[in-house]
Amino acid sequence: MARVLVSDKLSTTAVQIFKDRGVEVDYLPDLGKDKDKLLEVIGQYDGLAIRSATKVTEKVIEAAPKLKVVGRAGIGVDNVDIPAASRKGIIVMNTPFGNSITTAEHAIALMFAVARQIPAADASTQAGKWEKNRFMGVEITGKTLGIIGCGNIGAIVASRGVGLKMRVVAFDPFLSPERAATLGIEKVELEELFRRADFITLHTPLTDRTRNIIDAAAIAMMKDGVRIINCARGGLVAEKDLADAIRSGKVAGAGVDVFETEPATDSPLFGLDNVVCTPHLGASTSEAQENVALQVAEQMADYLVQGAVSNALNMPSISAEEAPILTPYVKLAEILGSFAGQLTEEPIKEVEILFDGSPAGMNTRALVAAALAGLLKPQMQSVNMVSAPLMAKERGIAVSEVRRDKTGVFDGYVQLTVKTEKQSRSVAGTCFSDGKPRFIQIKGINMEADVGSHMLYTANKDIPGVIGELGMTFGRKGINIANFHLGRDHEGGNAIALLYLDGPLSEEFLDEVRALKAIGQAKLLTFDV
């Protein structure tokens, strides 16, 4: 019998689900806060069900030889070392949609609280004061609400804003004009949002691109008297810069539910007038707590008892019967999507996936989901095979698939084509008998290339000396090239190269490569292989 530890506060109904499914469960809701005790007992368990208090570090994972699955009741997995779990073959699951409405409602609640200074007015009144003139608020109606990130939660906030008779503008690289029109909002660039918005609310993941997306430079572009709400992730807003802007009067107020360091016992924002702070309550309603707890218990039990995988962040959702044949092509589809996603910076309008030969007879739904997960992951790190199709649909990305009988020299291959307003980009690959994915065509140019963790993609004109110039540049820096793959459309035409590297390159060195006269484009790519 599989055994699960629940180390954070989850609904007791979830505990009963484990028992009903034949899983032994120990409900110790305070154990997650005790790192030493967790390390002492984790080796006894096949599954670990958590919320945010338990930190599943590499040290915890090393101490858990039996552990097969970690289930996070909620969407954020910042407290789980996913790479370490993957290396140990531990599946990490989350519940991506269980608390969307709750988080959106909390953002709206903070917006009202900041607009009318409700917490400070309450404290003043309960202290026996009657300071009507001190608490002069602003109306919500007719104001412009700027939403940064218009995915599942952002779209809910947008609909509430429209219902409040606000003018809603949104910045999201994946939001199509058609989807924006359906929501009744306007898609804008980030700088325009900063200039126009009276209220700004964030609903985007924390990535390298979004970290400190609101800092002193961004605030300088905003209206005087803007109000800022963050119920998404700490680190999206530079807290010191926001505090300085509030003191100067540039920013009239802020509602903050998430912090750079949590638990937040100290912050530059604490003690400032008209800053409303809450302790990461975005998902803290009885309905949301119940939803995510039940969902994570069902997912974990299904995996431990039946081997079914759903909402996994580090493993495709594939049945046990399909796995031996499908898994290599799932990885291939994800890599093709990742290739296109890392090279595409404009909003994506269409995705077409062609299955030629043997893959056409497989579970192409899983392959499409894997390709979309790879495509969207550079922008949304928490996306997985389950959530990717819905996220693509929410962003107005048209997804189509084509199946056909074998047409070429390969037993089968997959081709991914991504279309934006300005261009169409395609990449194709196959799996050989060893199960490893290979690139076989990029931008219509045939080539055969292994897939590595770190690769450099370059595009140039087919002229003499390009290979030598690249090789000399790498040689001068003492950087080894493991493999060098080349292709061109015709003599003297367009040429591409894929360099398989031993490790990542610095931005400074990439700039040197891009500065070479022969190189038209250079992009460092990373793949989970």
mmCIF file of C-alpha atoms in Angstrom, residues 442-447 460-464 485-497:
data_model
loop_
_atom_site.group_PDB
_atom_site.id
_atom_site.type_symbol
_atom_site.label_atom_id
_atom_site.label_comp_id
_atom_site.label_asym_id
_atom_site.label_seq_id
_atom_site.Cartn_x
_atom_site.Cartn_y
_atom_site.Cartn_z
ATOM 1 C CA ILE A 442 14.578 24.251 -39.663
ATOM 2 C CA LYS A 443 12.929 27.025 -41.681
ATOM 3 C CA GLY A 444 12.627 24.658 -44.624
ATOM 4 C CA ILE A 445 16.350 23.853 -44.560
ATOM 5 C CA ASN A 446 17.230 20.177 -44.180
ATOM 6 C CA MET A 447 19.778 19.208 -41.543
ATOM 7 C CA ASN A 460 23.581 33.740 -42.041
ATOM 8 C CA LYS A 461 24.125 34.008 -45.770
ATOM 9 C CA ASP A 462 25.864 31.030 -47.362
ATOM 10 C CA ILE A 463 29.286 32.577 -47.898
ATOM 11 C CA PRO A 464 32.802 31.235 -47.299
ATOM 12 C CA HIS A 485 25.490 21.011 -37.544
ATOM 13 C CA LEU A 486 24.972 22.932 -40.806
ATOM 14 C CA GLY A 487 22.302 23.401 -43.442
ATOM 15 C CA ARG A 488 21.423 25.718 -46.358
ATOM 16 C CA ASP A 489 18.543 26.135 -48.782
ATOM 17 C CA HIS A 490 20.801 26.519 -51.855
ATOM 18 C CA GLU A 491 24.320 27.554 -52.775
ATOM 19 C CA GLY A 492 24.824 31.200 -51.879
ATOM 20 C CA GLY A 493 21.399 31.358 -50.220
ATOM 21 C CA ASN A 494 20.304 31.201 -46.590
ATOM 22 C CA ALA A 495 22.263 29.036 -44.173
ATOM 23 C CA ILE A 496 21.772 27.976 -40.560
ATOM 24 C CA ALA A 497 23.907 26.286 -37.944
#
